XYZ file of C-alpha atoms in Angstrom:
672
model
C 35.406 -60.627 71.320
C 38.926 -60.473 73.248
C 36.997 -62.230 76.383
C 35.278 -64.723 74.214
C 38.533 -65.736 72.424
C 40.400 -66.104 75.400
C 37.812 -68.455 76.883
C 37.636 -70.376 73.699
C 41.780 -70.764 74.090
C 41.470 -71.530 77.789
C 38.904 -74.663 77.030
C 41.294 -75.715 73.982
C 44.421 -75.636 76.263
C 42.267 -77.574 78.994
C 41.014 -80.230 76.211
C 44.264 -80.964 75.241
C 45.522 -81.442 79.117
C 42.456 -83.436 79.755
C 43.489 -85.656 76.567
C 46.803 -86.377 77.730
C 45.770 -87.225 81.183
C 43.100 -89.481 79.769
C 45.870 -91.222 77.807
C 48.047 -91.852 80.947
C 45.069 -92.843 82.682
C 44.205 -95.387 80.062
C 47.933 -96.853 80.203
C 47.822 -97.206 83.922
C 44.456 -98.787 83.969
C 45.642 -101.321 81.548
C 48.424 -102.042 83.614
C 46.004 -102.620 86.301
C 43.933 -105.505 84.699
C 47.293 -107.722 84.348
C 48.880 -109.813 87.248
C 50.572 -107.491 89.633
C 52.027 -107.825 93.136
C 50.301 -106.015 95.751
C 53.051 -103.312 96.170
C 53.163 -102.661 92.265
C 49.262 -102.792 91.999
C 49.358 -99.883 94.871
C 51.953 -97.595 93.105
C 49.483 -97.665 89.791
C 46.563 -97.182 91.920
C 48.059 -94.146 93.661
C 49.160 -92.778 90.409
C 45.644 -93.268 88.866
C 43.892 -91.314 91.776
C 46.191 -88.471 90.978
C 45.320 -88.746 87.438
C 41.554 -88.558 88.082
C 41.468 -86.273 90.952
C 40.480 -83.147 88.900
C 38.972 -85.053 85.965
C 36.697 -87.762 87.597
C 36.072 -87.614 91.326
C 34.011 -91.044 91.812
C 37.075 -92.994 89.850
C 39.548 -91.509 91.897
C 37.967 -92.155 95.369
C 37.552 -95.415 94.105
C 40.737 -95.983 93.240
C 42.366 -94.569 96.652
C 39.854 -97.125 98.879
C 41.226 -100.195 96.835
C 44.595 -98.863 97.647
C 43.951 -98.069 101.088
C 42.803 -101.874 101.422
C 45.960 -103.457 99.902
C 48.249 -101.044 101.709
C 46.581 -102.674 105.381
C 47.509 -106.122 103.868
C 51.151 -105.349 102.890
C 54.397 -104.867 105.277
C 55.829 -102.182 103.559
C 55.797 -98.867 105.406
C 56.575 -96.941 102.454
C 53.500 -98.263 100.684
C 51.044 -97.754 103.207
C 52.621 -94.044 103.815
C 51.640 -93.465 100.068
C 48.289 -94.895 100.268
C 47.671 -93.006 103.369
C 48.870 -89.672 101.661
C 47.041 -89.989 98.673
C 43.916 -90.415 100.484
C 44.862 -87.314 102.464
C 45.242 -85.280 99.523
C 41.967 -86.680 98.087
C 39.748 -85.987 101.079
C 41.586 -82.517 101.645
C 40.660 -81.717 97.939
C 36.768 -82.285 98.838
C 36.650 -80.239 102.048
C 36.699 -83.214 104.283
C 39.881 -81.972 106.235
C 39.149 -84.449 109.434
C 39.514 -87.535 107.221
C 42.481 -85.969 105.691
C 44.164 -85.361 109.194
C 43.209 -88.973 110.272
C 45.391 -90.334 107.419
C 48.030 -87.758 107.755
C 48.679 -88.782 111.143
C 48.781 -92.711 110.341
C 51.570 -91.682 107.836
C 53.737 -90.027 110.408
C 53.029 -92.929 113.090
C 54.785 -94.910 110.269
C 57.656 -92.607 109.380
C 58.547 -92.080 112.956
C 58.887 -95.733 113.110
C 61.267 -95.291 110.340
C 63.047 -92.433 111.735
C 62.980 -90.887 108.420
C 63.660 -87.023 109.289
C 62.647 -85.763 105.883
C 59.284 -87.611 105.621
C 58.305 -86.290 109.255
C 59.027 -83.205 108.351
C 56.856 -83.312 105.618
C 54.135 -85.122 107.641
C 54.147 -82.491 110.118
C 53.687 -79.989 107.578
C 50.631 -81.850 106.137
C 48.989 -82.057 109.414
C 49.488 -78.297 109.926
C 47.540 -77.947 106.865
C 44.481 -79.979 108.147
C 44.315 -78.032 111.374
C 44.789 -74.666 109.237
C 41.590 -75.849 107.076
C 39.858 -76.741 110.301
C 40.635 -73.386 111.497
C 42.714 -74.684 114.208
C 45.231 -72.069 114.038
C 47.225 -72.630 117.217
C 47.666 -76.610 116.480
C 48.307 -75.485 112.773
C 51.303 -73.189 114.064
C 52.853 -75.893 116.146
C 53.268 -78.467 113.187
C 54.329 -76.091 110.846
C 57.104 -74.685 113.268
C 57.887 -78.418 113.826
C 58.257 -78.984 110.278
C 60.755 -75.779 109.772
C 62.838 -77.273 112.832
C 63.196 -80.752 111.629
C 63.784 -79.413 108.128
C 66.564 -76.789 109.238
C 68.506 -79.486 111.020
C 68.896 -81.617 108.128
C 69.244 -78.467 105.824
C 66.219 -79.183 103.711
C 65.840 -75.649 102.104
C 62.739 -76.410 99.924
C 60.807 -77.760 103.078
C 62.161 -74.938 105.333
C 60.720 -72.489 102.600
C 57.301 -74.262 102.471
C 57.334 -74.271 106.576
C 57.780 -70.271 106.501
C 55.369 -69.773 103.691
C 52.610 -71.760 105.952
C 53.440 -69.732 109.025
C 52.749 -66.532 107.015
C 49.233 -68.180 106.273
C 48.670 -68.730 109.805
C 49.536 -65.205 110.776
C 47.322 -64.032 107.792
C 44.238 -65.757 109.250
C 44.964 -64.223 112.732
C 44.985 -60.444 111.483
C 48.594 -60.225 111.974
C 49.121 -59.069 108.501
C 52.502 -57.597 108.571
C 54.002 -60.214 110.032
C 52.370 -62.563 107.670
C 53.600 -60.548 104.883
C 57.412 -60.682 106.194
C 56.996 -64.615 106.117
C 55.085 -64.612 102.577
C 57.717 -62.024 100.981
C 60.823 -64.156 102.464
C 59.427 -67.309 101.020
C 58.632 -65.726 97.740
C 61.919 -64.427 97.567
C 63.273 -67.623 98.604
C 61.306 -69.251 95.666
C 62.672 -67.063 93.007
C 66.228 -67.739 94.146
C 65.700 -71.733 93.999
C 63.384 -71.034 90.558
C 60.529 -72.880 92.304
C 58.113 -71.477 90.094
C 55.369 -73.235 91.901
C 56.120 -71.747 95.231
C 56.250 -68.383 93.372
C 52.479 -68.854 92.491
C 51.629 -69.649 95.941
C 53.045 -66.952 97.565
C 51.583 -64.523 94.997
C 48.341 -65.934 95.770
C 48.537 -65.415 99.351
C 50.097 -62.025 99.314
C 47.193 -60.834 97.251
C 44.837 -62.371 99.925
C 46.674 -60.557 102.442
C 46.446 -57.189 100.461
C 42.663 -57.984 100.020
C 42.228 -58.251 103.620
C 44.115 -54.932 104.154
C 41.914 -53.409 101.901
C 44.348 -52.524 99.259
C 42.216 -54.025 96.239
C 44.531 -52.567 93.301
C 47.458 -54.162 94.577
C 45.642 -57.252 95.799
C 44.098 -57.796 92.154
C 47.915 -57.150 90.559
C 49.195 -59.954 92.842
C 46.394 -62.413 91.873
C 46.261 -61.908 88.648
C 49.866 -62.878 88.501
C 49.145 -65.799 90.687
C 46.393 -66.863 88.017
C 48.520 -66.560 85.083
C 51.313 -68.807 86.632
C 48.725 -71.134 88.005
C 47.323 -71.618 84.511
C 50.520 -72.030 82.966
C 51.781 -74.877 85.157
C 48.253 -76.455 85.439
C 48.409 -75.905 89.478
C 44.795 -77.615 89.969
C 44.888 -77.278 93.606
C 44.875 -73.303 94.126
C 43.103 -72.509 91.056
C 39.615 -72.110 92.009
C 41.002 -70.342 95.504
C 42.530 -67.674 93.064
C 39.561 -67.316 91.080
C 37.550 -67.168 94.292
C 39.679 -64.169 95.887
C 39.745 -62.416 92.624
C 36.002 -62.566 92.671
C 36.250 -61.392 96.339
C 38.352 -58.212 94.973
C 35.514 -57.375 92.415
C 33.063 -57.768 95.142
C 35.017 -55.117 97.271
C 35.207 -52.734 94.294
C 31.458 -53.221 93.704
C 31.852 -54.765 90.355
C 29.256 -57.407 90.968
C 29.117 -59.034 87.555
C 32.783 -59.680 87.663
C 32.768 -60.972 91.174
C 29.728 -63.313 90.058
C 31.706 -64.286 87.000
C 34.660 -65.296 88.938
C 32.478 -67.101 91.616
C 31.015 -68.909 89.028
C 34.398 -70.287 87.503
C 35.574 -71.181 90.902
C 32.363 -73.030 91.762
C 32.827 -75.308 88.548
C 36.366 -76.168 89.338
C 35.250 -77.384 92.878
C 32.398 -79.154 91.402
C 34.461 -81.406 89.551
C 36.892 -82.504 93.000
C 33.303 -82.629 94.603
C 34.977 -80.162 97.140
C 31.857 -79.451 99.403
C 33.956 -76.905 101.290
C 35.251 -74.861 98.422
C 31.630 -74.656 96.864
C 30.293 -73.690 100.543
C 32.995 -70.725 100.257
C 31.639 -69.792 96.834
C 28.020 -70.076 98.002
C 28.878 -67.468 100.910
C 30.572 -65.135 98.398
C 27.582 -65.188 96.144
C 25.281 -64.341 99.346
C 27.273 -61.520 100.073
C 27.265 -60.319 96.451
C 23.310 -60.687 96.859
C 22.756 -58.762 99.991
C 24.647 -55.780 98.065
C 22.219 -56.267 95.063
C 19.212 -56.461 97.578
C 18.406 -59.820 96.290
C 17.626 -60.795 99.946
C 15.702 -64.340 99.353
C 18.505 -65.339 97.160
C 21.121 -64.377 99.433
C 19.382 -66.137 102.498
C 19.320 -69.247 100.223
C 23.255 -69.122 99.443
C 24.131 -68.334 102.866
C 22.145 -70.925 104.704
C 23.440 -73.504 102.226
C 27.174 -72.455 102.917
C 26.243 -72.853 106.968
C 24.830 -76.211 106.678
C 27.858 -77.583 104.752
C 30.213 -75.793 107.245
C 28.570 -77.548 110.331
C 28.731 -80.884 108.480
C 32.356 -80.731 107.873
C 32.976 -78.962 111.154
C 34.525 -75.935 109.109
C 34.241 -73.459 112.005
C 35.732 -70.617 110.341
C 33.165 -71.020 107.531
C 30.481 -71.180 110.074
C 31.569 -68.045 111.707
C 31.664 -66.290 108.642
C 28.205 -67.708 107.485
C 26.551 -66.593 110.914
C 27.998 -62.913 110.859
C 26.697 -62.704 107.277
C 23.373 -63.665 108.165
C 23.393 -61.283 110.699
C 24.337 -58.480 108.240
C 21.533 -59.819 106.060
C 18.498 -59.556 108.693
C 19.981 -56.229 109.981
C 19.409 -55.308 106.018
C 16.179 -56.390 105.953
C 15.237 -54.328 109.504
C 14.643 -58.139 111.452
C 16.797 -56.621 114.434
C 15.760 -59.475 116.588
C 16.909 -62.293 114.246
C 20.153 -60.257 113.341
C 20.814 -60.167 117.115
C 20.449 -63.962 117.364
C 22.617 -64.794 114.318
C 25.251 -62.368 115.833
C 25.315 -63.692 119.135
C 25.876 -67.404 117.627
C 28.739 -65.626 115.758
C 30.259 -64.254 118.559
C 30.057 -67.412 120.609
C 31.863 -69.295 118.218
C 34.284 -66.877 117.616
C 35.282 -66.435 121.014
C 35.508 -70.179 121.233
C 37.551 -70.782 118.162
C 40.148 -67.448 119.137
C 39.957 -68.055 122.765
C 42.450 -66.871 125.293
C 43.754 -70.169 125.890
C 44.402 -70.740 122.008
C 46.166 -67.384 121.841
C 48.235 -68.301 124.519
C 49.480 -71.083 123.268
C 50.171 -69.540 119.956
C 52.055 -66.727 121.588
C 54.297 -69.067 123.335
C 54.828 -71.216 120.316
C 55.697 -68.127 118.442
C 57.937 -66.882 121.056
C 59.935 -70.190 121.115
C 60.220 -70.198 117.393
C 61.359 -66.809 116.841
C 63.931 -67.628 119.751
C 65.483 -70.499 118.085
C 65.374 -68.822 114.925
C 67.422 -66.132 116.402
C 69.621 -68.630 117.644
C 70.301 -70.251 114.474
C 71.108 -66.744 112.833
C 73.628 -66.153 115.190
C 75.237 -69.588 114.975
C 75.338 -68.528 111.180
C 77.016 -65.261 111.773
C 79.276 -67.169 114.116
C 80.240 -69.603 111.405
C 80.698 -66.524 108.612
C 83.033 -64.573 111.357
C 85.233 -68.117 111.969
C 85.678 -68.422 108.201
C 86.771 -64.868 107.483
C 89.318 -64.803 110.362
C 90.154 -68.250 108.814
C 90.892 -66.397 105.486
C 92.779 -63.528 107.030
C 95.355 -66.048 108.962
C 95.860 -67.560 105.597
C 96.726 -64.074 103.796
C 99.032 -63.671 107.184
C 100.859 -67.018 106.272
C 101.860 -65.897 103.056
C 103.412 -62.718 104.686
C 104.909 -64.281 107.854
C 105.878 -67.983 108.651
C 104.429 -67.280 112.011
C 101.136 -67.647 110.733
C 101.378 -71.330 110.619
C 101.174 -71.677 114.440
C 97.616 -69.190 113.953
C 96.501 -71.684 111.473
C 96.902 -74.533 113.525
C 95.242 -73.049 116.321
C 92.429 -72.071 114.012
C 92.080 -75.551 112.641
C 92.064 -76.896 116.111
C 89.436 -74.117 116.970
C 87.199 -75.340 113.947
C 87.283 -78.705 115.156
C 86.190 -78.175 118.416
C 83.508 -75.910 117.157
C 82.145 -78.309 114.602
C 82.253 -81.157 117.571
C 80.395 -78.589 119.768
C 77.786 -78.247 116.555
C 77.379 -81.777 116.674
C 76.852 -82.392 120.153
C 74.311 -79.382 120.149
C 72.333 -81.149 117.360
C 72.596 -84.264 119.102
C 71.142 -82.729 122.507
C 68.251 -81.078 120.555
C 66.974 -84.553 119.131
C 67.110 -85.742 122.531
C 65.290 -82.923 123.953
C 62.692 -83.565 121.450
C 62.551 -87.137 121.988
C 61.925 -86.024 125.549
C 59.332 -83.887 125.042
C 57.570 -86.655 122.938
C 57.808 -88.980 125.890
C 56.996 -86.644 128.350
C 53.913 -85.950 126.083
C 53.145 -89.636 125.821
C 53.793 -90.144 129.630
C 51.088 -87.486 130.486
C 48.719 -89.062 128.051
C 49.087 -92.299 129.708
C 48.672 -91.055 132.970
C 45.420 -89.483 131.892
C 44.223 -92.602 130.773
C 45.032 -94.381 133.767
C 42.979 -91.710 135.856
C 40.256 -92.717 133.403
C 40.851 -96.452 134.304
C 41.095 -95.902 138.189
C 38.211 -93.568 138.342
C 36.107 -96.557 136.528
C 37.538 -99.217 138.511
C 36.391 -97.446 141.834
C 32.848 -96.938 140.485
C 32.825 -100.898 139.840
C 34.243 -101.747 143.214
C 32.652 -99.329 145.215
C 29.069 -98.962 143.726
C 28.519 -102.285 142.527
C 29.458 -103.534 146.012
C 27.297 -101.713 148.086
C 23.736 -102.802 146.497
C 24.876 -106.687 146.433
C 26.173 -106.507 150.140
C 22.608 -104.817 150.986
C 20.673 -107.862 149.154
C 23.090 -110.267 151.267
C 22.437 -108.871 154.418
C 18.454 -108.731 153.721
C 18.460 -112.499 152.388
C 20.548 -113.272 155.516
C 17.935 -111.549 157.903
C 15.189 -113.040 156.034
C 16.588 -116.514 156.371
C 17.177 -116.201 159.926
C 13.442 -114.999 160.583
C 14.820 -111.525 161.854
C 12.631 -109.419 159.546
C 8.687 -109.356 160.265
C 6.010 -109.406 157.338
C 5.078 -105.618 158.068
C 8.597 -104.509 157.792
C 9.331 -106.190 154.421
C 7.886 -103.293 152.253
C 10.347 -100.764 154.063
C 13.444 -102.982 153.036
C 12.123 -103.971 149.577
C 11.636 -100.486 148.908
C 15.434 -99.616 149.746
C 16.425 -102.557 147.909
C 14.796 -101.583 144.746
C 16.235 -98.117 144.766
C 19.591 -99.359 145.149
C 18.684 -102.069 142.353
C 17.458 -99.242 139.770
C 20.874 -97.006 140.690
C 23.248 -100.443 140.209
C 21.098 -101.149 136.909
C 21.545 -97.968 135.503
C 25.220 -97.880 136.383
C 25.867 -101.364 134.571
C 23.842 -100.289 131.505
C 26.107 -97.040 131.655
C 29.421 -98.999 132.123
C 28.608 -101.595 129.452
C 27.848 -98.554 126.967
C 30.902 -97.051 127.975
C 33.188 -100.088 127.515
C 31.700 -100.782 124.156
C 32.472 -97.186 123.130
C 36.163 -97.025 124.558
C 36.772 -100.681 122.664
C 35.168 -98.621 119.351
C 32.704 -101.910 119.402
C 29.469 -99.939 119.594
C 27.887 -99.641 115.797
C 25.772 -96.603 115.484
C 23.152 -97.355 112.856
C 21.342 -93.877 111.812
C 17.743 -94.179 110.988
C 14.688 -91.926 111.099
C 13.428 -91.544 115.247
C 10.273 -90.261 116.427
C 11.372 -88.006 119.331
C 8.030 -87.138 120.979
C 7.395 -91.072 120.983
C 10.954 -91.757 122.478
C 10.207 -89.324 125.495
C 6.951 -90.581 126.226
C 8.100 -94.022 126.524
C 10.728 -93.111 128.909
C 8.217 -90.734 130.870
C 6.365 -94.054 130.975
C 9.387 -95.828 132.345
C 10.780 -93.465 134.818
C 7.179 -92.578 135.995
C 6.822 -96.298 137.699
C 10.360 -96.428 139.372
C 10.476 -92.759 141.163
C 8.877 -91.998 144.387
C 9.344 -88.384 144.439
C 5.800 -87.350 142.661
C 7.608 -85.131 140.104
C 5.177 -84.540 137.244
C 7.140 -84.759 133.745
C 5.868 -83.190 130.803
C 6.417 -84.130 127.061
C 6.681 -80.835 124.919
C 8.134 -82.119 122.322
C 6.238 -81.983 118.866
C 4.649 -84.963 117.502
C 6.110 -84.336 114.136
C 9.719 -84.285 115.672
C 11.464 -86.828 113.420
C 15.398 -87.265 113.780
C 18.097 -88.942 112.049
C 20.392 -90.603 114.554
C 20.848 -94.335 116.249
C 17.622 -95.058 118.351
C 19.525 -96.571 120.983
C 22.073 -94.269 121.961
C 19.543 -91.335 121.753
C 17.274 -92.929 123.916
C 20.047 -93.516 126.635
C 20.691 -89.887 126.229
C 17.055 -89.071 127.145
C 16.869 -91.626 129.685
C 19.931 -90.143 131.490
C 19.379 -86.810 131.195
C 15.781 -87.154 132.584
C 17.269 -89.324 135.296
C 19.515 -86.442 136.366
C 16.766 -84.074 136.319
C 14.649 -86.216 138.601
C 17.685 -87.035 140.826
C 18.235 -82.991 141.474
C 14.637 -82.261 141.745
C 12.859 -81.883 144.969
C 9.174 -83.752 145.779
C 6.624 -82.248 143.741
C 9.013 -80.784 141.411
C 8.556 -80.609 137.610
C 10.689 -81.984 134.615
C 9.960 -80.552 131.124
C 11.189 -82.389 127.728
C 10.989 -80.186 124.657
C 12.466 -79.655 121.264
C 12.581 -76.958 118.627
C 13.726 -76.944 115.037
C 16.509 -74.768 113.857
C 18.259 -75.004 110.565
C 18.706 -78.824 109.711
C 18.879 -79.413 113.491
C 16.658 -80.510 116.294
C 17.381 -78.860 119.639
C 16.171 -81.106 122.685
C 16.125 -79.547 126.268
C 15.555 -81.270 129.402
C 14.710 -78.542 132.061
C 14.050 -79.168 135.728
C 13.144 -76.540 138.765
C 15.380 -78.340 140.912
C 18.149 -77.016 143.166
C 20.254 -75.993 139.946
C 24.370 -75.720 139.976
C 27.248 -73.299 140.793
C 29.155 -71.993 138.159
C 32.152 -73.710 138.883
C 30.633 -76.886 138.675
C 29.566 -76.817 135.066
C 32.868 -76.862 133.646
C 33.228 -80.199 135.289
C 30.322 -81.909 134.428
C 31.791 -83.528 130.815
C 35.256 -84.355 132.163
C 35.987 -87.840 131.543
C 39.147 -87.765 133.525
C 37.303 -86.686 136.755
C 33.700 -87.297 136.474
C 31.511 -85.147 139.000
C 28.873 -86.363 141.034
C 27.021 -85.334 144.191
C 23.673 -87.128 145.683
C 20.494 -85.751 145.052
C 17.653 -84.172 146.663
C 16.472 -87.587 148.057
C 20.265 -88.384 149.055
C 20.513 -90.730 145.556
C 23.701 -91.718 144.464
C 25.593 -90.903 141.321
C 28.884 -91.880 139.360
C 28.821 -88.877 136.841
C 29.338 -91.407 134.246
C 26.018 -90.660 132.738
C 26.600 -87.360 131.559
C 29.923 -88.228 130.078
C 28.063 -91.201 127.961
C 25.473 -88.508 127.191
C 28.316 -86.229 125.478
C 29.974 -89.149 123.675
C 26.777 -90.729 122.262
C 25.563 -87.270 120.989
C 29.190 -86.172 119.465
C 28.735 -89.602 117.589
C 25.310 -88.825 116.162
C 26.972 -85.452 114.755
C 25.351 -83.243 117.599
C 26.325 -81.163 120.424
C 25.315 -81.009 124.165
C 25.928 -78.239 126.646
C 24.036 -77.051 129.853
C 22.876 -73.600 131.504
C 21.854 -73.542 135.353
C 21.414 -71.449 138.127
C 21.803 -72.212 141.703
C 18.144 -72.915 143.262
C 16.432 -71.914 139.851
C 17.013 -75.351 138.285
C 19.068 -76.569 135.336
C 18.338 -76.914 131.248
C 20.447 -79.626 129.567
C 20.288 -78.976 125.644
C 21.307 -81.466 122.674
C 21.093 -81.249 119.061
C 20.187 -83.809 116.406
C 20.201 -83.736 112.580
C 16.613 -83.809 111.024
C 15.523 -86.304 109.144
């Protein structure tokens, strides 16, 4: 009865809150119907987005899009930034963190032009959130610490507190729980001192999550229950479902499956209200783990596979890693060790990619630099305290002895010099930060220039050669220097050069459209078998190496992607395979299903590649190229285009090769 009454009371409070929100929303919508200037209209629209964000996602999204359209027309930086931040918050609440990152970066670019340090610190923190949610913790740590640095310069205590809290979250995800607790407990203490009740709720939730990961379940439950009480009393909708989900995870760890599912269901309902697909996928994964424990394997498989599909669609790599691991556990429990090993390999591969040595090294360097600067700040603070204490002693001595007057004047002079030095230090720090930004921009420009130079080199060299050959041949024909029986030999060579040049021109045009963002992709159902068959017919008529090409793609292989770009990918990969296969060799094109994807492969039994070459194939700053088995020329541009087009269609591309044993290129496509 107590539980029923509490639930009833909760819905009464929730209903009252919704009525109040609806009343405010009605007033704003009435104002929207009147004649308003664009800037005033943007303010009303962004307010409506916040009103409907946790009530009616469809309306919230519509108002966001209208605010963005108006913002692009206005010259007001402030209103553009407001619209971008509103869009970022909305997309983040749905789990679309990539879109949120895009809008936060736009806001940062505008705030940098106004040199508003407070807003820049806020934008760095928002971008750090986006990278954190995407699982890119090295970038998240960098932006959180940058936010802290700027906040410390302008003495924005609240922003410093938030940054410390977020740095603690990064350490939590990296498994450095002691460091995470140090930062989170410090942020909790600062929130209590500044009476920041919302900050207290966030800190309690994160500390509870750390305790859960340390397997201290009773402690975790205490912190999370306190956090839930504050979240509900203050209507902090952003983390309400997360707190419920973590409490459900505690009960799961304590093997209280009925309570775990009850909390997961409550969290799922709240995520569904904001269409937060990432949050719903996390809950599906939690339910799947419960069903594994309950030996309901079919239901578990359904839930975990749903989580994996959404994780891939959102590029949520941490959630994808967790899903692969639980699928491995599920099949191991069912006794299918082969499937279990397959999922475990995918789990380890993705985990090693995400938590690579490069990422760990970058994070360690940022951590050392941040901690060093923090210690310098503490030392400076102690120095100021000591100076203040000396000044107080001198004042007391002045009362006792007139000679203190001289010492007091000296102290004043020292303080003036010290403050001047502090100002210079701050200015130098800002100049150094500016210099770092300029160096980064310079490196980026240099990289782009290298790309430009490479493609100009391709145009100037590889296009000139066949044209010169054609001019020479025409000149010889004009002079009658070529006998009729020699024409076949020369035209055959010219045909090879022409085919190479035509392929190069098509690739250059496609690459140019891609760089100018003028290439419109139109996804539709495509028959992969038919596409491969057409390319076999085309390439079979122009290649003279007597290479057999086999189409092992199932006739029912229907993908969902842009037909033109995928056709180019298949043709480029087949051309590449023919190029590096000896006369009489074999090229096999195949496809197999995996989850919601088709994995297409192009294999040859040609010369293969050394391991050091594999890492260079898709580098657009320095395209790798070498001559084929029949001395065919190349530019390396084809594989770069393949990578760009596959990723534009939502897939991935990779290669496996061994020297003298041939190569296999793989790419994925969504299923229809």
